[in-house]
GROMACS .gro file of C-alpha atoms in nm:
model
  396
    1MET     CA    1   1.539  -0.793  -1.920
    2GLU     CA    2   1.676  -0.871  -1.616
    3SER     CA    3   1.973  -1.047  -1.734
    4GLU     CA    4   2.062  -0.721  -1.901
    5LEU     CA    5   2.035  -0.511  -1.646
    6LYS     CA    6   2.241  -0.725  -1.413
    7ASP     CA    7   2.550  -0.664  -1.674
    8MET     CA    8   2.470  -0.300  -1.699
    9ASN     CA    9   2.501  -0.303  -1.292
   10SER     CA   10   2.739  -0.573  -1.166
   11ASN     CA   11   3.110  -0.541  -1.221
   12PRO     CA   12   3.126  -0.087  -1.148
   13PRO     CA   13   3.468   0.038  -1.250
   14SER     CA   14   3.707   0.140  -0.994
   15SER     CA   15   3.703   0.599  -1.019
   16LYS     CA   16   3.497   0.756  -1.177
   17GLU     CA   17   3.680   0.858  -1.501
   18GLU     CA   18   3.647   0.530  -1.605
   19ARG     CA   19   3.253   0.504  -1.564
   20PRO     CA   20   3.099   0.483  -1.926
   21LEU     CA   21   2.873   0.849  -1.856
   22LEU     CA   22   2.660   0.924  -2.169
   23LYS     CA   23   2.666   1.180  -2.429
   24SER     CA   24   2.476   1.387  -2.344
   25GLU     CA   25   2.169   1.436  -2.121
   26SER     CA   26   1.920   1.356  -2.356
   27ASP     CA   27   2.087   1.040  -2.431
   28LEU     CA   28   2.042   0.998  -2.062
   29ALA     CA   29   1.703   1.143  -2.107
   30ALA     CA   30   1.612   0.876  -2.339
   31ALA     CA   31   1.768   0.613  -2.161
   32ILE     CA   32   1.547   0.695  -1.890
   33GLU     CA   33   1.236   0.653  -2.121
   34GLU     CA   34   1.370   0.344  -2.200
   35LEU     CA   35   1.383   0.144  -1.898
   36ASP     CA   36   1.053   0.338  -1.803
   37LYS     CA   37   0.836   0.080  -2.090
   38LYS     CA   38   1.070  -0.181  -1.964
   39PHE     CA   39   0.952  -0.159  -1.617
   40ALA     CA   40   0.637   0.031  -1.689
   41PRO     CA   41   0.392  -0.097  -1.392
   42TYR     CA   42   0.671   0.126  -1.150
   43ALA     CA   43   0.702   0.438  -1.375
   44ARG     CA   44   0.556   0.826  -1.270
   45THR     CA   45   0.417   0.963  -1.570
   46ASP     CA   46   0.294   1.233  -1.403
   47LEU     CA   47   0.385   1.598  -1.430
   48TYR     CA   48   0.637   1.568  -1.150
   49GLY     CA   49   0.856   1.363  -1.414
   50THR     CA   50   1.081   0.972  -1.245
   51MET     CA   51   1.186   1.014  -0.904
   52GLY     CA   52   0.940   1.313  -0.874
   53LEU     CA   53   1.239   1.550  -1.005
   54GLY     CA   54   1.044   1.736  -1.264
   55PRO     CA   55   1.160   1.934  -1.475
   56PHE     CA   56   0.867   2.144  -1.302
   57PRO     CA   57   0.646   2.449  -1.547
   58MET     CA   58   0.693   2.750  -1.437
   59THR     CA   59   0.310   2.721  -1.292
   60GLU     CA   60   0.343   2.429  -1.126
   61LYS     CA   61   0.652   2.647  -0.871
   62ILE     CA   62   0.475   2.874  -0.813
   63LYS     CA   63   0.178   2.619  -0.681
   64LEU     CA   64   0.408   2.478  -0.512
   65ALA     CA   65   0.553   2.777  -0.364
   66VAL     CA   66   0.195   2.860  -0.225
   67ALA     CA   67   0.132   2.527  -0.049
   68MET     CA   68   0.377   2.479   0.086
   69VAL     CA   69   0.345   2.807   0.259
   70THR     CA   70  -0.038   2.783   0.311
   71LEU     CA   71  -0.124   2.403   0.322
   72VAL     CA   72   0.148   2.194   0.414
   73PRO     CA   73   0.209   2.339   0.748
   74LEU     CA   74  -0.161   2.372   0.829
   75ARG     CA   75  -0.162   1.979   0.726
   76PHE     CA   76   0.113   1.883   0.908
   77LEU     CA   77   0.001   2.032   1.200
   78LEU     CA   78  -0.384   1.876   1.135
   79SER     CA   79  -0.245   1.538   1.141
   80MET     CA   80  -0.005   1.473   1.378
   81SER     CA   81  -0.231   1.597   1.557
   82LEU     CA   82  -0.472   1.346   1.465
   83LEU     CA   83  -0.243   1.083   1.543
   84LEU     CA   84  -0.161   1.187   1.849
   85LEU     CA   85  -0.519   1.214   1.975
   86TYR     CA   86  -0.526   0.827   1.896
   87TYR     CA   87  -0.282   0.735   2.025
   88LEU     CA   88  -0.345   0.881   2.352
   89ILE     CA   89  -0.730   0.724   2.303
   90CYS     CA   90  -0.581   0.346   2.234
   91ARG     CA   91  -0.369   0.380   2.568
   92LEU     CA   92  -0.660   0.505   2.738
   93PHE     CA   93  -0.879   0.225   2.615
   94THR     CA   94  -0.565  -0.052   2.689
   95LEU     CA   95  -0.418   0.119   2.999
   96PHE     CA   96  -0.565  -0.163   3.196
   97SER     CA   97  -0.583  -0.481   2.942
   98ALA     CA   98  -0.361  -0.707   2.926
   99PRO     CA   99  -0.263  -0.774   2.544
  100TYR     CA  100  -0.355  -1.109   2.367
  101ARG     CA  101  -0.062  -1.348   2.287
  102GLY     CA  102  -0.065  -1.529   2.058
  103ALA     CA  103   0.117  -1.848   1.918
  104GLU     CA  104   0.517  -1.819   2.021
  105GLU     CA  105   0.734  -1.819   1.713
  106GLU     CA  106   1.117  -1.883   1.679
  107GLU     CA  107   1.345  -1.650   1.534
  108GLU     CA  108   1.617  -1.686   1.332
  109GLU     CA  109   1.855  -1.533   1.530
  110GLY     CA  110   1.723  -1.848   1.791
  111GLY     CA  111   1.504  -1.648   2.057
  112VAL     CA  112   1.127  -1.647   2.084
  113VAL     CA  113   0.865  -1.403   2.038
  114VAL     CA  114   0.480  -1.374   2.141
  115GLN     CA  115   0.227  -1.215   1.921
  116GLU     CA  116   0.070  -0.962   2.104
  117ASP     CA  117  -0.223  -0.705   1.992
  118TYR     CA  118  -0.540  -0.533   2.101
  119ALA     CA  119  -0.745  -0.659   1.855
  120HIS     CA  120  -0.888  -0.957   2.030
  121MET     CA  121  -1.030  -0.738   2.303
  122ARG     CA  122  -1.393  -0.736   2.347
  123GLY     CA  123  -1.706  -0.537   2.499
  124TRP     CA  124  -1.700  -0.124   2.450
  125LYS     CA  125  -1.317  -0.041   2.491
  126ARG     CA  126  -1.259  -0.227   2.150
  127THR     CA  127  -1.558  -0.066   2.009
  128VAL     CA  128  -1.423   0.239   2.108
  129ILE     CA  129  -1.100   0.207   1.961
  130VAL     CA  130  -1.261   0.063   1.595
  131SER     CA  131  -1.513   0.351   1.610
  132CYS     CA  132  -1.264   0.629   1.680
  133GLY     CA  133  -1.001   0.460   1.415
  134ARG     CA  134  -1.206   0.469   1.121
  135PHE     CA  135  -1.332   0.788   1.219
  136LEU     CA  136  -0.983   0.967   1.272
  137SER     CA  137  -0.871   0.713   0.944
  138ARG     CA  138  -1.116   0.912   0.733
  139VAL     CA  139  -1.040   1.244   0.883
  140LEU     CA  140  -0.644   1.214   0.840
  141LEU     CA  141  -0.773   1.150   0.487
  142PHE     CA  142  -1.014   1.478   0.402
  143VAL     CA  143  -0.686   1.627   0.633
  144PHE     CA  144  -0.458   1.572   0.256
  145GLY     CA  145  -0.702   1.592   0.038
  146PHE     CA  146  -0.951   1.328  -0.019
  147TYR     CA  147  -1.278   1.527   0.017
  148TRP     CA  148  -1.470   1.240  -0.169
  149ILE     CA  149  -1.399   0.855  -0.160
  150HIS     CA  150  -1.631   0.753  -0.483
  151GLU     CA  151  -1.692   0.376  -0.371
  152THR     CA  152  -1.816   0.178  -0.642
  153ARG     CA  153  -1.981  -0.197  -0.484
  154LEU     CA  154  -1.996  -0.466  -0.752
  155ASP     CA  155  -2.259  -0.805  -0.678
  156ARG     CA  156  -2.261  -1.109  -0.844
  157ASP     CA  157  -2.472  -1.072  -1.196
  158SER     CA  158  -2.296  -0.776  -1.217
  159LEU     CA  159  -1.982  -0.940  -1.246
  160MET     CA  160  -2.115  -1.142  -1.530
  161ASP     CA  161  -2.279  -0.874  -1.739
  162PRO     CA  162  -2.113  -0.646  -1.953
  163ASN     CA  163  -2.323  -0.370  -1.865
  164PRO     CA  164  -2.291  -0.367  -1.509
  165LYS     CA  165  -2.495  -0.148  -1.279
  166THR     CA  166  -2.345  -0.057  -0.991
  167THR     CA  167  -2.407   0.155  -0.698
  168SER     CA  168  -2.223   0.468  -0.679
  169VAL     CA  169  -2.137   0.658  -0.332
  170GLU     CA  170  -2.006   0.924  -0.256
  171ILE     CA  171  -1.857   0.860   0.139
  172SER     CA  172  -1.860   1.147   0.380
  173GLN     CA  173  -1.607   1.263   0.631
  174LYS     CA  174  -1.734   1.076   0.881
  175GLY     CA  175  -1.760   0.739   0.572
  176ASP     CA  176  -2.022   0.462   0.581
  177ALA     CA  177  -2.078   0.146   0.745
  178ALA     CA  178  -1.949  -0.116   0.483
  179THR     CA  179  -2.249  -0.324   0.337
  180GLU     CA  180  -2.219  -0.701   0.568
  181GLU     CA  181  -2.137  -0.998   0.371
  182PRO     CA  182  -2.379  -1.327   0.337
  183GLU     CA  183  -2.003  -1.508   0.493
  184ARG     CA  184  -1.694  -1.365   0.660
  185PRO     CA  185  -1.476  -1.341   0.442
  186GLY     CA  186  -1.085  -1.507   0.575
  187ALA     CA  187  -0.900  -1.159   0.397
  188ILE     CA  188  -0.955  -0.852   0.211
  189VAL     CA  189  -0.708  -0.851  -0.066
  190SER     CA  190  -0.597  -0.513  -0.255
  191ASN     CA  191  -0.406  -0.358  -0.514
  192HIS     CA  192  -0.124  -0.165  -0.382
  193VAL     CA  193  -0.049   0.147  -0.510
  194SER     CA  194  -0.013   0.372  -0.149
  195TYR     CA  195   0.064   0.418   0.232
  196LEU     CA  196  -0.263   0.539   0.176
  197ASP     CA  197  -0.435   0.236   0.112
  198ILE     CA  198  -0.384   0.136   0.445
  199LEU     CA  199  -0.595   0.401   0.629
  200TYR     CA  200  -0.857   0.396   0.343
  201HIS     CA  201  -0.857   0.065   0.482
  202MET     CA  202  -0.821   0.158   0.792
  203SER     CA  203  -1.136   0.375   0.776
  204ALA     CA  204  -1.325   0.129   0.594
  205SER     CA  205  -1.313  -0.222   0.800
  206PHE     CA  206  -0.991  -0.166   1.053
  207PRO     CA  207  -0.837  -0.475   0.938
  208SER     CA  208  -0.502  -0.604   1.047
  209PHE     CA  209  -0.213  -0.601   0.868
  210VAL     CA  210   0.074  -0.775   0.774
  211ALA     CA  211   0.408  -0.558   0.917
  212LYS     CA  212   0.752  -0.560   1.022
  213ARG     CA  213   0.837  -0.659   1.343
  214SER     CA  214   1.006  -0.335   1.399
  215VAL     CA  215   0.681  -0.117   1.328
  216GLY     CA  216   0.534  -0.265   1.643
  217LYS     CA  217   0.859  -0.109   1.848
  218LEU     CA  218   0.822   0.230   1.697
  219PRO     CA  219   0.669   0.477   1.861
  220LEU     CA  220   0.254   0.605   1.857
  221VAL     CA  221   0.243   0.421   1.593
  222GLY     CA  222   0.377   0.065   1.721
  223LEU     CA  223   0.074   0.063   1.985
  224ILE     CA  224  -0.188   0.191   1.676
  225SER     CA  225  -0.018  -0.077   1.492
  226LYS     CA  226  -0.124  -0.403   1.777
  227CYS     CA  227  -0.488  -0.212   1.831
  228LEU     CA  228  -0.538  -0.285   1.480
  229GLY     CA  229  -0.372  -0.612   1.556
  230CYS     CA  230  -0.082  -0.670   1.345
  231VAL     CA  231   0.058  -0.964   1.221
  232TYR     CA  232   0.478  -0.894   1.313
  233VAL     CA  233   0.659  -1.092   1.063
  234GLN     CA  234   1.004  -1.156   0.967
  235ARG     CA  235   1.087  -1.132   0.618
  236GLU     CA  236   1.381  -1.318   0.651
  237ALA     CA  237   1.458  -1.553   0.790
  238LYS     CA  238   1.722  -1.853   0.794
  239SER     CA  239   1.657  -2.124   1.091
  240PRO     CA  240   1.380  -2.384   0.947
  241ASP     CA  241   1.219  -2.403   1.225
  242PHE     CA  242   1.089  -2.023   1.192
  243LYS     CA  243   0.699  -2.008   1.036
  244GLY     CA  244   0.789  -1.782   0.793
  245VAL     CA  245   0.530  -1.569   0.635
  246SER     CA  246   0.312  -1.767   0.465
  247GLY     CA  247   0.240  -1.960   0.770
  248THR     CA  248   0.225  -1.637   1.047
  249VAL     CA  249  -0.053  -1.524   0.765
  250ASN     CA  250  -0.208  -1.865   0.709
  251GLU     CA  251  -0.315  -1.892   1.051
  252ARG     CA  252  -0.501  -1.539   1.099
  253VAL     CA  253  -0.696  -1.613   0.709
  254ARG     CA  254  -0.803  -1.909   0.900
  255GLU     CA  255  -0.895  -1.734   1.224
  256ALA     CA  256  -1.056  -1.490   1.111
  257HIS     CA  257  -1.277  -1.715   0.870
  258ARG     CA  258  -1.399  -2.002   1.141
  259ASN     CA  259  -1.437  -1.731   1.430
  260ILE     CA  260  -1.688  -1.400   1.386
  261SER     CA  261  -1.513  -1.214   1.657
  262ALA     CA  262  -1.152  -1.219   1.506
  263PRO     CA  263  -1.005  -0.977   1.364
  264THR     CA  264  -0.976  -0.915   0.989
  265ILE     CA  265  -0.678  -0.943   0.743
  266MET     CA  266  -0.586  -0.692   0.503
  267LEU     CA  267  -0.312  -0.841   0.302
  268PHE     CA  268  -0.172  -0.731  -0.062
  269PRO     CA  269  -0.093  -1.010  -0.247
  270GLU     CA  270   0.150  -0.799  -0.503
  271GLY     CA  271   0.377  -0.789  -0.217
  272THR     CA  272   0.483  -0.447  -0.332
  273THR     CA  273   0.376  -0.109  -0.486
  274THR     CA  274   0.279  -0.002  -0.845
  275ASN     CA  275   0.200   0.327  -0.988
  276GLY     CA  276  -0.188   0.238  -0.999
  277ASP     CA  277  -0.206   0.071  -1.360
  278TYR     CA  278  -0.151  -0.224  -1.382
  279LEU     CA  279  -0.125  -0.578  -1.111
  280LEU     CA  280   0.183  -0.810  -1.106
  281THR     CA  281   0.163  -1.167  -1.040
  282PHE     CA  282   0.008  -1.269  -0.640
  283LYS     CA  283   0.196  -1.486  -0.420
  284THR     CA  284  -0.003  -1.724  -0.246
  285GLY     CA  285  -0.009  -1.637   0.161
  286ALA     CA  286  -0.436  -1.525   0.038
  287PHE     CA  287  -0.535  -1.842  -0.058
  288LEU     CA  288  -0.341  -2.109   0.058
  289ALA     CA  289  -0.619  -2.174   0.357
  290GLY     CA  290  -0.852  -2.199   0.064
  291THR     CA  291  -1.103  -1.923   0.229
  292PRO     CA  292  -1.299  -1.709   0.066
  293VAL     CA  293  -1.160  -1.348   0.042
  294LEU     CA  294  -1.309  -0.986  -0.018
  295PRO     CA  295  -1.127  -0.814  -0.345
  296VAL     CA  296  -1.082  -0.447  -0.327
  297ILE     CA  297  -0.989  -0.248  -0.584
  298LEU     CA  298  -0.753   0.158  -0.518
  299LYS     CA  299  -0.742   0.393  -0.830
  300TYR     CA  300  -0.592   0.716  -0.717
  301PRO     CA  301  -0.700   0.965  -1.092
  302TYR     CA  302  -0.465   1.284  -1.059
  303GLU     CA  303  -0.415   1.563  -1.303
  304ARG     CA  304  -0.074   1.668  -1.131
  305PHE     CA  305   0.082   1.463  -0.921
  306SER     CA  306   0.031   1.087  -0.883
  307VAL     CA  307   0.058   1.024  -0.474
  308ALA     CA  308   0.156   0.581  -0.614
  309TRP     CA  309   0.494   0.565  -0.422
  310ASP     CA  310   0.687   0.447  -0.677
  311THR     CA  311   1.070   0.571  -0.758
  312ILE     CA  312   1.035   0.922  -0.530
  313SER     CA  313   1.139   0.876  -0.170
  314GLY     CA  314   0.916   0.908   0.124
  315ALA     CA  315   1.003   1.284   0.253
  316ARG     CA  316   0.918   1.426  -0.114
  317HIS     CA  317   0.654   1.244  -0.195
  318ILE     CA  318   0.497   1.321   0.171
  319LEU     CA  319   0.576   1.737   0.071
  320PHE     CA  320   0.373   1.698  -0.284
  321LEU     CA  321   0.110   1.524  -0.160
  322LEU     CA  322   0.063   1.796   0.126
  323CYS     CA  323   0.101   2.032  -0.170
  324GLN     CA  324  -0.209   1.897  -0.377
  325PHE     CA  325  -0.525   2.112  -0.271
  326VAL     CA  326  -0.730   1.772  -0.378
  327ASN     CA  327  -0.667   1.452  -0.453
  328HIS     CA  328  -0.924   1.194  -0.539
  329LEU     CA  329  -0.980   0.850  -0.488
  330GLU     CA  330  -1.213   0.570  -0.654
  331VAL     CA  331  -1.266   0.236  -0.482
  332ILE     CA  332  -1.452  -0.111  -0.586
  333ARG     CA  333  -1.548  -0.338  -0.389
  334LEU     CA  334  -1.597  -0.651  -0.558
  335PRO     CA  335  -1.842  -0.971  -0.330
  336VAL     CA  336  -1.673  -1.200  -0.179
  337TYR     CA  337  -1.505  -1.424  -0.398
  338TYR     CA  338  -1.593  -1.843  -0.334
  339PRO     CA  339  -1.318  -2.074  -0.464
  340SER     CA  340  -1.362  -2.395  -0.577
  341GLN     CA  341  -1.265  -2.726  -0.469
  342GLU     CA  342  -0.986  -2.762  -0.755
  343GLU     CA  343  -0.887  -2.348  -0.618
  344LYS     CA  344  -0.881  -2.447  -0.270
  345ASP     CA  345  -0.649  -2.740  -0.402
  346ASP     CA  346  -0.460  -2.528  -0.618
  347PRO     CA  347  -0.359  -2.183  -0.387
  348LYS     CA  348  -0.149  -2.086  -0.745
  349LEU     CA  349  -0.475  -2.120  -0.918
  350TYR     CA  350  -0.692  -1.891  -0.660
  351ALA     CA  351  -0.494  -1.641  -0.655
  352SER     CA  352  -0.420  -1.620  -1.057
  353ASN     CA  353  -0.843  -1.610  -1.049
  354VAL     CA  354  -0.927  -1.388  -0.851
  355ARG     CA  355  -0.585  -1.082  -1.025
  356ARG     CA  356  -0.804  -1.190  -1.336
  357LEU     CA  357  -1.085  -1.067  -1.206
  358MET     CA  358  -0.989  -0.796  -1.031
  359ALA     CA  359  -0.767  -0.672  -1.345
  360THR     CA  360  -1.091  -0.707  -1.544
  361GLU     CA  361  -1.337  -0.515  -1.344
  362GLY     CA  362  -1.020  -0.282  -1.209
  363ASN     CA  363  -0.945  -0.189  -1.577
  364LEU     CA  364  -0.574  -0.267  -1.470
  365ILE     CA  365  -0.279  -0.426  -1.708
  366LEU     CA  366  -0.162  -0.741  -1.592
  367SER     CA  367   0.244  -0.754  -1.555
  368ASP     CA  368   0.441  -1.076  -1.415
  369LEU     CA  369   0.708  -0.791  -1.343
  370GLY     CA  370   0.787  -0.856  -0.958
  371LEU     CA  371   0.989  -0.701  -0.655
  372GLY     CA  372   1.327  -0.816  -0.765
  373ASP     CA  373   1.251  -0.647  -1.087
  374LYS     CA  374   1.155  -0.305  -0.898
  375ARG     CA  375   1.493  -0.339  -0.772
  376ILE     CA  376   1.663  -0.358  -1.062
  377TYR     CA  377   1.488  -0.088  -1.222
  378HIS     CA  378   1.555   0.174  -0.878
  379ALA     CA  379   1.905   0.078  -0.873
  380THR     CA  380   1.931   0.204  -1.272
  381LEU     CA  381   1.775   0.498  -1.212
  382ASN     CA  382   1.984   0.611  -0.890
  383GLY     CA  383   2.272   0.543  -1.088
  384ASN     CA  384   2.147   0.792  -1.343
  385LEU     CA  385   2.035   0.983  -1.128
  386SER     CA  386   2.414   1.021  -1.023
  387GLN     CA  387   2.535   1.068  -1.432
  388THR     CA  388   2.272   1.359  -1.432
  389ARG     CA  389   2.424   1.501  -1.107
  390ASP     CA  390   2.736   1.510  -1.256
  391PHE     CA  391   2.625   1.686  -1.608
  392HIS     CA  392   2.437   1.943  -1.387
  393GLN     CA  393   2.861   1.977  -1.213
  394LYS     CA  394   2.977   1.996  -1.518
  395GLU     CA  395   2.740   2.270  -1.711
  396GLU     CA  396   2.802   2.543  -1.408
   0.00000   0.00000   0.00000
């Protein structure tokens, strides 16, 4: 499949006239439908269509028009106010505190970078930062239309029961405290559907995340990411001395497991987002240390717009998200997964077993596609989009 698409995109024609355009727009629609079947984990199946470009029914156009002059301005102002408020809280309570400095790491350019964060702070200042972060994250989700979050917690007995009895909890706007686990896991692992996943996990447990080093330098967000204790990584490294993503994550997972005061790390082992119906092959970074992990499954039921962040631009996604009167989120929290000795010795087996468990309990479809396939899918869709524009220009 991949070779076929590479052939489609390799050796592009030198001119527009030489490009093999499809004969009609119906042929183009059929080609996109075929692509969606081949790359099903990334295909959008909501009312807004592939890449969020429609076509939109008249009733949906009216709803969007009303929301753009009512909901969107209000939600935008509220969300930016909440972001600024939390930044000021973080700035105030870290003003006279020195950041924790982790081990030095060599960059591919030969320089030295030191991991810095405020997640290793102790005392009441850290308590204020975490409590405010969790509360304001939940408020921000409320602003985005997630008025209720349905959370299901499974115990170990229910995993073996074909008809498990679960405890359902309707989380209020302030959120509920997470249930204490008997042993601290080395990492929280979750499927990845949208950037909204981060907001939920911040509101639930305020963990650290893996982020590009550039995130730490962004206005407002940079300081907040340091308060979260984000692990800054250089995803593309050429130097053989560079530790890399797996090495850095492995150290943080071990630290979180053995030190109760260390920040918990949150990982998305798929390495990219899906449309929420599938579960991709897991990377082994979260499982190399052989420590217990806490699996969490996120599902976003929808009627009109899917919040899955795939094939749609960031600006268009945020606009449509703010236009939705109500958005839905369901969470399934599995018990801590304790690896066997065989799984500790084989991280791939460990990752595969956790993945199968999450797929079973979350009713997700397993897929062997990966980030490379997703890039091919997006590139091919963009090529078809340019052909769509050519059709419209000819009609005009």
